[in-house]
Tab-separated table of C-alpha atoms and ligand atoms in Angstrom:
chain	number	residue	atom	x	y	z
E	1	UNK	CA	0.000	0.000	0.000
E	2	UNK	CA	1.141	3.535	-0.800
E	3	UNK	CA	-0.422	6.830	0.236
E	4	UNK	CA	-1.828	8.975	-2.558
E	5	UNK	CA	-3.240	12.514	-2.528
E	6	UNK	CA	-6.788	13.168	-3.703
E	7	UNK	CA	-6.999	15.161	-6.949
E	8	UNK	CA	-7.379	18.949	-6.892
E	9	UNK	CA	-10.406	18.726	-9.120
E	10	UNK	CA	-13.958	19.976	-9.024
E	11	UNK	CA	-16.482	17.714	-10.689
E	12	UNK	CA	-19.169	19.759	-12.396
E	13	UNK	CA	-22.556	18.094	-11.810
E	14	UNK	CA	-25.036	20.314	-13.604
E	15	UNK	CA	-25.464	23.345	-11.305
E	16	UNK	CA	-23.794	21.511	-8.433
E	17	UNK	CA	-20.090	20.983	-7.817
E	18	UNK	CA	-18.269	18.147	-6.112
E	19	UNK	CA	-14.844	18.878	-4.613
E	20	UNK	CA	-12.871	15.709	-5.277
E	21	UNK	CA	-9.949	16.790	-3.083
E	22	UNK	CA	-12.193	15.642	-0.199
E	23	UNK	CA	-13.592	12.124	0.174
E	24	UNK	CA	-17.327	11.730	-0.454
E	25	UNK	CA	-19.864	9.113	0.515
E	26	UNK	CA	-22.134	7.935	-2.281
E	27	UNK	CA	-25.129	6.334	-0.568
E	28	UNK	CA	-26.628	3.277	-2.260
E	29	UNK	CA	-30.337	3.414	-3.023
E	30	UNK	CA	-31.734	0.268	-4.615
E	31	UNK	CA	-35.130	0.773	-6.168
E	32	UNK	CA	-35.765	-2.829	-7.145
E	33	UNK	CA	-39.132	-4.242	-5.938
E	34	UNK	CA	-37.486	-6.391	-3.241
E	35	UNK	CA	-35.762	-3.361	-1.648
E	36	UNK	CA	-38.773	-1.838	0.133
E	37	UNK	CA	-41.892	-3.425	1.586
E	38	UNK	CA	-44.584	-3.897	-1.003
E	39	UNK	CA	-47.491	-1.553	-0.440
E	40	UNK	CA	-47.775	-0.547	-4.062
E	41	UNK	CA	-45.690	1.796	-6.178
E	42	UNK	CA	-46.530	4.987	-4.273
E	43	UNK	CA	-45.666	3.507	-0.917
E	44	UNK	CA	-42.410	2.120	-2.311
E	45	UNK	CA	-41.558	5.512	-3.793
E	46	UNK	CA	-42.170	7.211	-0.444
E	47	UNK	CA	-39.976	4.667	1.330
E	48	UNK	CA	-37.171	5.071	-1.205
E	49	UNK	CA	-37.244	8.860	-0.935
E	50	UNK	CA	-37.308	8.723	2.880
E	51	UNK	CA	-34.361	6.317	2.811
E	52	UNK	CA	-32.420	8.743	0.598
E	53	UNK	CA	-33.124	11.692	2.915
E	54	UNK	CA	-31.913	9.622	5.831
E	55	UNK	CA	-28.641	8.909	4.001
E	56	UNK	CA	-28.229	12.624	3.225
E	57	UNK	CA	-28.695	13.455	6.927
E	58	UNK	CA	-26.075	10.844	7.730
E	59	UNK	CA	-23.517	12.486	5.453
E	60	UNK	CA	-24.020	11.219	1.900
E	61	UNK	CA	-23.281	13.895	-0.714
E	62	UNK	CA	-24.238	11.665	-3.641
E	63	UNK	CA	-27.160	9.234	-3.889
E	64	UNK	CA	-26.659	6.330	-6.301
E	65	UNK	CA	-30.028	5.166	-7.598
E	66	UNK	CA	-30.232	1.697	-9.131
E	67	UNK	CA	-33.281	0.071	-10.704
E	68	UNK	CA	-31.580	-2.946	-12.244
E	69	UNK	CA	-30.259	-5.756	-10.120
E	70	UNK	CA	-26.711	-6.602	-11.231
E	71	UNK	CA	-26.875	-9.760	-9.115
E	72	UNK	CA	-25.409	-12.745	-10.958
E	73	UNK	CA	-28.275	-14.714	-12.460
E	74	UNK	CA	-30.822	-11.951	-11.899
E	75	UNK	CA	-33.441	-11.654	-14.609
E	76	UNK	CA	-32.965	-8.626	-16.808
E	77	UNK	CA	-35.388	-5.760	-16.378
E	78	UNK	CA	-36.804	-3.983	-19.393
E	79	UNK	CA	-35.702	-0.418	-20.083
E	80	UNK	CA	-39.294	0.736	-19.519
E	81	UNK	CA	-39.453	-0.912	-16.101
E	82	UNK	CA	-36.066	0.489	-15.108
E	83	UNK	CA	-37.292	3.979	-16.064
E	84	UNK	CA	-40.513	3.460	-14.084
E	85	UNK	CA	-38.454	2.603	-11.013
E	86	UNK	CA	-35.767	5.293	-11.273
E	87	UNK	CA	-37.402	8.417	-12.712
E	88	UNK	CA	-39.966	9.101	-9.929
E	89	UNK	CA	-37.207	8.850	-7.301
E	90	UNK	CA	-34.982	11.266	-9.224
E	91	UNK	CA	-37.911	13.660	-9.623
E	92	UNK	CA	-38.569	13.607	-5.882
E	93	UNK	CA	-34.915	14.153	-4.918
E	94	UNK	CA	-33.696	16.496	-7.668
E	95	UNK	CA	-34.969	19.714	-6.085
E	96	UNK	CA	-33.108	19.085	-2.834
E	97	UNK	CA	-29.605	19.975	-3.964
E	98	UNK	CA	-28.065	16.529	-3.613
E	99	UNK	CA	-26.004	15.003	-6.380
E	100	UNK	CA	-27.797	12.079	-7.996
E	101	UNK	CA	-26.027	9.282	-9.786
E	102	UNK	CA	-27.824	6.537	-11.699
E	103	UNK	CA	-26.563	2.951	-11.618
E	104	UNK	CA	-27.577	1.841	-15.092
E	105	UNK	CA	-26.080	0.597	-18.329
E	106	UNK	CA	-29.035	1.667	-20.447
E	107	UNK	CA	-28.667	4.887	-22.458
E	108	UNK	CA	-32.430	5.452	-22.432
E	109	UNK	CA	-32.545	5.192	-18.644
E	110	UNK	CA	-29.824	7.793	-18.029
E	111	UNK	CA	-31.388	10.003	-20.697
E	112	UNK	CA	-34.781	9.911	-18.942
E	113	UNK	CA	-33.150	10.369	-15.528
E	114	UNK	CA	-31.076	13.351	-16.647
E	115	UNK	CA	-34.211	14.928	-18.060
E	116	UNK	CA	-35.650	15.093	-14.523
E	117	UNK	CA	-32.436	16.125	-12.766
E	118	UNK	CA	-29.896	13.281	-12.477
E	119	UNK	CA	-26.222	14.309	-12.553
E	120	UNK	CA	-23.893	11.315	-12.872
E	121	UNK	CA	-23.986	8.154	-14.989
E	122	UNK	CA	-22.673	5.208	-13.010
E	123	UNK	CA	-22.197	2.419	-15.546
E	124	UNK	CA	-20.852	-0.940	-14.343
E	125	UNK	CA	-20.653	-1.922	-18.034
E	126	UNK	CA	-18.390	1.042	-18.845
E	127	UNK	CA	-20.386	2.402	-21.801
E	128	UNK	CA	-20.427	-0.871	-23.736
E	129	UNK	CA	-24.176	-1.070	-24.479
E	130	UNK	CA	-25.328	0.070	-27.944
E	131	UNK	CA	-25.403	3.890	-28.166
E	132	UNK	CA	-23.869	4.274	-24.691
E	133	UNK	CA	-20.788	6.195	-25.874
E	134	UNK	CA	-22.845	8.475	-28.086
E	135	UNK	CA	-25.279	9.138	-25.244
E	136	UNK	CA	-22.483	9.953	-22.785
E	137	UNK	CA	-21.110	12.508	-25.253
E	138	UNK	CA	-24.516	14.052	-25.901
E	139	UNK	CA	-25.553	14.298	-22.256
E	140	UNK	CA	-22.140	15.730	-21.286
E	141	UNK	CA	-22.366	14.554	-17.660
E	142	UNK	CA	-19.810	12.828	-15.406
E	143	UNK	CA	-19.595	9.079	-16.007
E	144	UNK	CA	-18.208	6.349	-13.769
E	145	UNK	CA	-16.317	3.870	-15.916
E	146	UNK	CA	-16.070	0.630	-13.943
E	147	UNK	CA	-13.939	-2.423	-14.648
E	148	UNK	CA	-15.761	-5.669	-15.311
E	149	UNK	CA	-15.366	-8.593	-17.652
E	150	UNK	CA	-18.348	-10.103	-19.446
E	151	UNK	CA	-21.763	-9.638	-17.891
E	152	UNK	CA	-22.827	-10.030	-14.242
E	153	UNK	CA	-24.194	-13.452	-15.252
E	154	UNK	CA	-20.898	-14.656	-16.768
E	155	UNK	CA	-18.237	-12.655	-14.922
E	156	UNK	CA	-17.484	-15.258	-12.256
E	157	UNK	CA	-15.762	-17.483	-14.827
E	158	UNK	CA	-13.660	-14.591	-16.136
E	159	UNK	CA	-11.245	-14.146	-13.231
E	160	UNK	CA	-8.007	-15.179	-14.981
E	161	UNK	CA	-5.451	-12.395	-14.520
E	162	UNK	CA	-1.667	-12.364	-15.025
E	163	UNK	CA	-1.580	-9.464	-12.554
E	164	UNK	CA	-4.991	-8.328	-11.397
E	165	UNK	CA	-4.173	-4.665	-10.717
E	166	UNK	CA	-2.123	-4.250	-13.884
E	167	UNK	CA	-4.787	-5.952	-16.002
E	168	UNK	CA	-7.599	-3.909	-14.437
E	169	UNK	CA	-5.679	-0.712	-15.207
E	170	UNK	CA	-4.989	-1.832	-18.800
E	171	UNK	CA	-8.598	-2.814	-19.419
E	172	UNK	CA	-9.930	0.363	-17.797
E	173	UNK	CA	-7.501	2.363	-19.935
E	174	UNK	CA	-8.988	0.771	-23.061
E	175	UNK	CA	-12.511	1.722	-22.001
E	176	UNK	CA	-11.368	5.265	-21.137
E	177	UNK	CA	-9.637	5.650	-24.501
E	178	UNK	CA	-12.746	4.488	-26.332
E	179	UNK	CA	-14.780	7.029	-24.404
E	180	UNK	CA	-12.313	9.846	-25.151
E	181	UNK	CA	-12.189	8.907	-28.836
E	182	UNK	CA	-15.993	9.005	-28.982
E	183	UNK	CA	-15.850	12.532	-27.551
E	184	UNK	CA	-16.399	12.097	-23.817
E	185	UNK	CA	-14.608	14.945	-22.026
E	186	UNK	CA	-11.652	14.064	-19.837
E	187	UNK	CA	-13.092	16.123	-16.962
E	188	UNK	CA	-16.264	13.983	-17.032
E	189	UNK	CA	-14.476	10.674	-16.397
E	190	UNK	CA	-14.303	8.853	-13.053
E	191	UNK	CA	-12.700	5.405	-12.880
E	192	UNK	CA	-13.590	2.435	-10.662
E	193	UNK	CA	-11.733	-0.919	-10.405
E	194	UNK	CA	-15.025	-2.790	-9.910
E	195	UNK	CA	-14.511	-4.751	-6.703
E	196	UNK	CA	-16.341	-8.080	-6.907
E	197	UNK	CA	-16.879	-7.939	-10.652
E	198	UNK	CA	-15.005	-10.829	-12.346
E	199	UNK	CA	-12.564	-11.039	-9.424
E	200	UNK	CA	-12.152	-13.655	-6.719
E	201	UNK	CA	-11.554	-12.858	-3.058
E	202	UNK	CA	-7.740	-12.893	-3.299
E	203	UNK	CA	-7.820	-10.687	-6.380
E	204	UNK	CA	-10.136	-8.180	-4.690
E	205	UNK	CA	-7.784	-8.001	-1.709
E	206	UNK	CA	-4.728	-7.572	-3.933
E	207	UNK	CA	-6.558	-4.826	-5.805
E	208	UNK	CA	-7.285	-3.100	-2.499
E	209	UNK	CA	-3.634	-3.373	-1.422
E	210	UNK	CA	-2.518	-1.913	-4.759
E	211	UNK	CA	-5.372	0.560	-5.149
E	212	UNK	CA	-2.878	3.459	-5.284
E	213	UNK	CA	-1.658	2.234	-8.686
E	214	UNK	CA	-4.919	3.470	-10.249
E	215	UNK	CA	-3.693	6.983	-9.504
E	216	UNK	CA	-1.333	6.876	-12.523
E	217	UNK	CA	-4.329	6.865	-14.877
E	218	UNK	CA	-4.934	10.490	-13.893
E	219	UNK	CA	-8.670	10.319	-13.156
E	220	UNK	CA	-10.704	10.670	-9.981
E	221	UNK	CA	-11.341	7.252	-8.455
E	222	UNK	CA	-14.443	5.630	-6.984
E	223	UNK	CA	-14.248	2.636	-4.653
E	224	UNK	CA	-17.209	0.281	-4.158
E	225	UNK	CA	-16.690	-2.646	-1.835
E	226	UNK	CA	-19.611	-2.181	0.548
E	227	UNK	CA	-20.782	-5.507	2.040
E	228	UNK	CA	-19.235	-7.435	-0.831
E	229	UNK	CA	-18.438	-11.136	-0.511
E	230	UNK	CA	-14.667	-10.745	-0.181
E	231	UNK	CA	-15.243	-8.481	2.825
E	232	UNK	CA	-17.475	-11.175	4.295
E	233	UNK	CA	-14.783	-13.789	3.661
E	234	UNK	CA	-12.107	-11.674	5.349
E	235	UNK	CA	-14.497	-11.544	8.320
E	236	UNK	CA	-14.684	-15.351	8.277
E	237	UNK	CA	-18.052	-15.559	6.608
E	238	UNK	CA	-20.348	-13.071	8.334
E	239	UNK	CA	-23.684	-12.108	6.760
E	240	UNK	CA	-23.989	-9.021	4.537
E	241	UNK	CA	-25.583	-6.877	7.264
E	242	UNK	CA	-22.652	-7.637	9.585
E	243	UNK	CA	-20.031	-6.241	7.220
E	244	UNK	CA	-20.277	-2.550	8.138
E	245	UNK	CA	-16.942	-2.209	9.934
E	246	UNK	CA	-15.212	-4.386	7.359
E	247	UNK	CA	-16.603	-2.277	4.529
E	248	UNK	CA	-15.714	1.015	6.212
E	249	UNK	CA	-12.186	-0.282	6.800
E	250	UNK	CA	-11.768	-1.290	3.175
E	251	UNK	CA	-13.150	2.003	1.934
E	252	UNK	CA	-10.908	4.022	4.250
E	253	UNK	CA	-7.880	2.084	2.992
E	254	UNK	CA	-8.864	3.009	-0.550
E	255	UNK	CA	-9.275	6.666	0.461
E	256	UNK	CA	-5.724	6.596	1.878
E	257	UNK	CA	-4.661	5.378	-1.550
E	258	UNK	CA	-6.464	8.094	-3.492
E	259	UNK	CA	-10.198	7.286	-3.751
E	260	UNK	CA	-12.380	10.417	-3.826
E	261	UNK	CA	-15.759	8.663	-3.696
E	262	UNK	CA	-16.833	5.562	-1.768
E	263	UNK	CA	-20.105	3.841	-2.644
E	264	UNK	CA	-21.568	2.686	0.643
E	265	UNK	CA	-24.651	1.136	2.234
E	266	UNK	CA	-23.715	2.192	5.771
E	267	UNK	CA	-23.463	5.932	5.308
E	268	UNK	CA	-23.265	7.047	8.940
E	269	UNK	CA	-20.366	4.744	9.811
E	270	UNK	CA	-18.524	5.646	6.601
E	271	UNK	CA	-19.051	9.362	7.157
E	272	UNK	CA	-17.689	9.117	10.712
E	273	UNK	CA	-14.578	7.296	9.504
E	274	UNK	CA	-14.027	10.048	6.936
E	275	UNK	CA	-14.389	12.727	9.636
E	276	UNK	CA	-11.567	11.093	11.605
E	277	UNK	CA	-9.484	10.746	8.430
E	278	UNK	CA	-10.018	14.424	7.552
E	279	UNK	CA	-9.156	15.543	11.084
E	280	UNK	CA	-5.928	13.551	10.827
E	281	UNK	CA	-5.088	15.117	7.451
E	282	UNK	CA	-5.670	18.622	8.766
E	283	UNK	CA	-3.427	18.186	11.793
I	1	LIG	C1	-25.377	-8.042	-6.730
I	1	LIG	C2	-24.115	-7.978	-7.290
I	1	LIG	C3	-25.948	-6.958	-6.137
I	1	LIG	C4	-23.414	-6.802	-7.241
I	1	LIG	C5	-25.251	-5.792	-6.080
I	1	LIG	C6	-23.992	-5.723	-6.634
I	1	LIG	C7	-20.649	-1.180	-7.873
I	1	LIG	C8	-21.524	-0.390	-8.581
I	1	LIG	C9	-22.564	-2.143	-7.849
I	1	LIG	C10	-19.279	-0.776	-7.763
I	1	LIG	C11	-19.891	1.129	-9.071
I	1	LIG	C12	-23.158	-4.059	-5.101
I	1	LIG	C13	-23.180	-4.494	-6.542
I	1	LIG	N1	-21.311	-2.267	-7.404
I	1	LIG	N2	-21.173	0.762	-9.181
I	1	LIG	N3	-22.735	-1.001	-8.563
I	1	LIG	N4	-18.964	0.394	-8.388
I	1	LIG	N5	-19.481	2.262	-9.662
I	1	LIG	O1	-22.636	-4.878	-4.288
I	1	LIG	O2	-18.417	-1.426	-7.173
I	1	LIG	O3	-23.648	-3.000	-4.739
I	1	LIG	S1	-23.837	-3.268	-7.623
């Protein structure tokens, strides 16, 4: 592990700005039907919005809204259904001055979400879907380009790496270059090594230990390891809801190595860890 400074960069998010020289918590908001108790669409919308406000109170500066389950083996949702899940939540949150990112790979979903106030495109498929590059250029918004191999359904067989960190950087670089060639602006790109996507537990841990190497790519970095399986394995197999401290620890280690944004379920705990980290840095 090596210490890395955070970039002196401001990310322009529509009218809002995100200072990437400070670490930020991106709170995870799943808007799949199994995420909130089923009392009909309105009730679920209210619960999702309330959950987001709670995360904002707890210190989240970005809310990441996802309407497609990327779970391996999950059935694919139609674009129309994904829009029905995401757009009302964006509409309800947009006027409250919080930065909204959308966890989607579908150009039509980010298009509809931006229309009602979304700011960031978080794409685990790194702009590989048809028309994704063109849409990213047209919308001219920040995009998270994450490393993955294959699809969530096939990625578990694709974990052959000569050197995981080196290969992740090379493959991310290819995606970034494709985006730049298509016309995506450099200042709109955020990179993410994609913890848990086509990587086994050892590879995820090695990637965390060598996270600082991503710095050489010259882009702001997002880290997303919240409650993931390799954290559970390091904790000797605890359940997902018992991985808060493990996740915060992993995220803080990535912040030490240059991550500007951490994507977290447990916002309060993550925010508190960042407060201690910031206090240390300011001393
Ligand atoms: C099943 C499998 C459910 C995987 C949920 C997941 C990331 C992300 C996700 C990430 C960025 C999860 C993931 N992970 N976006 N979306 N980076 N940028 O555990 O690591 O939340 S979904």
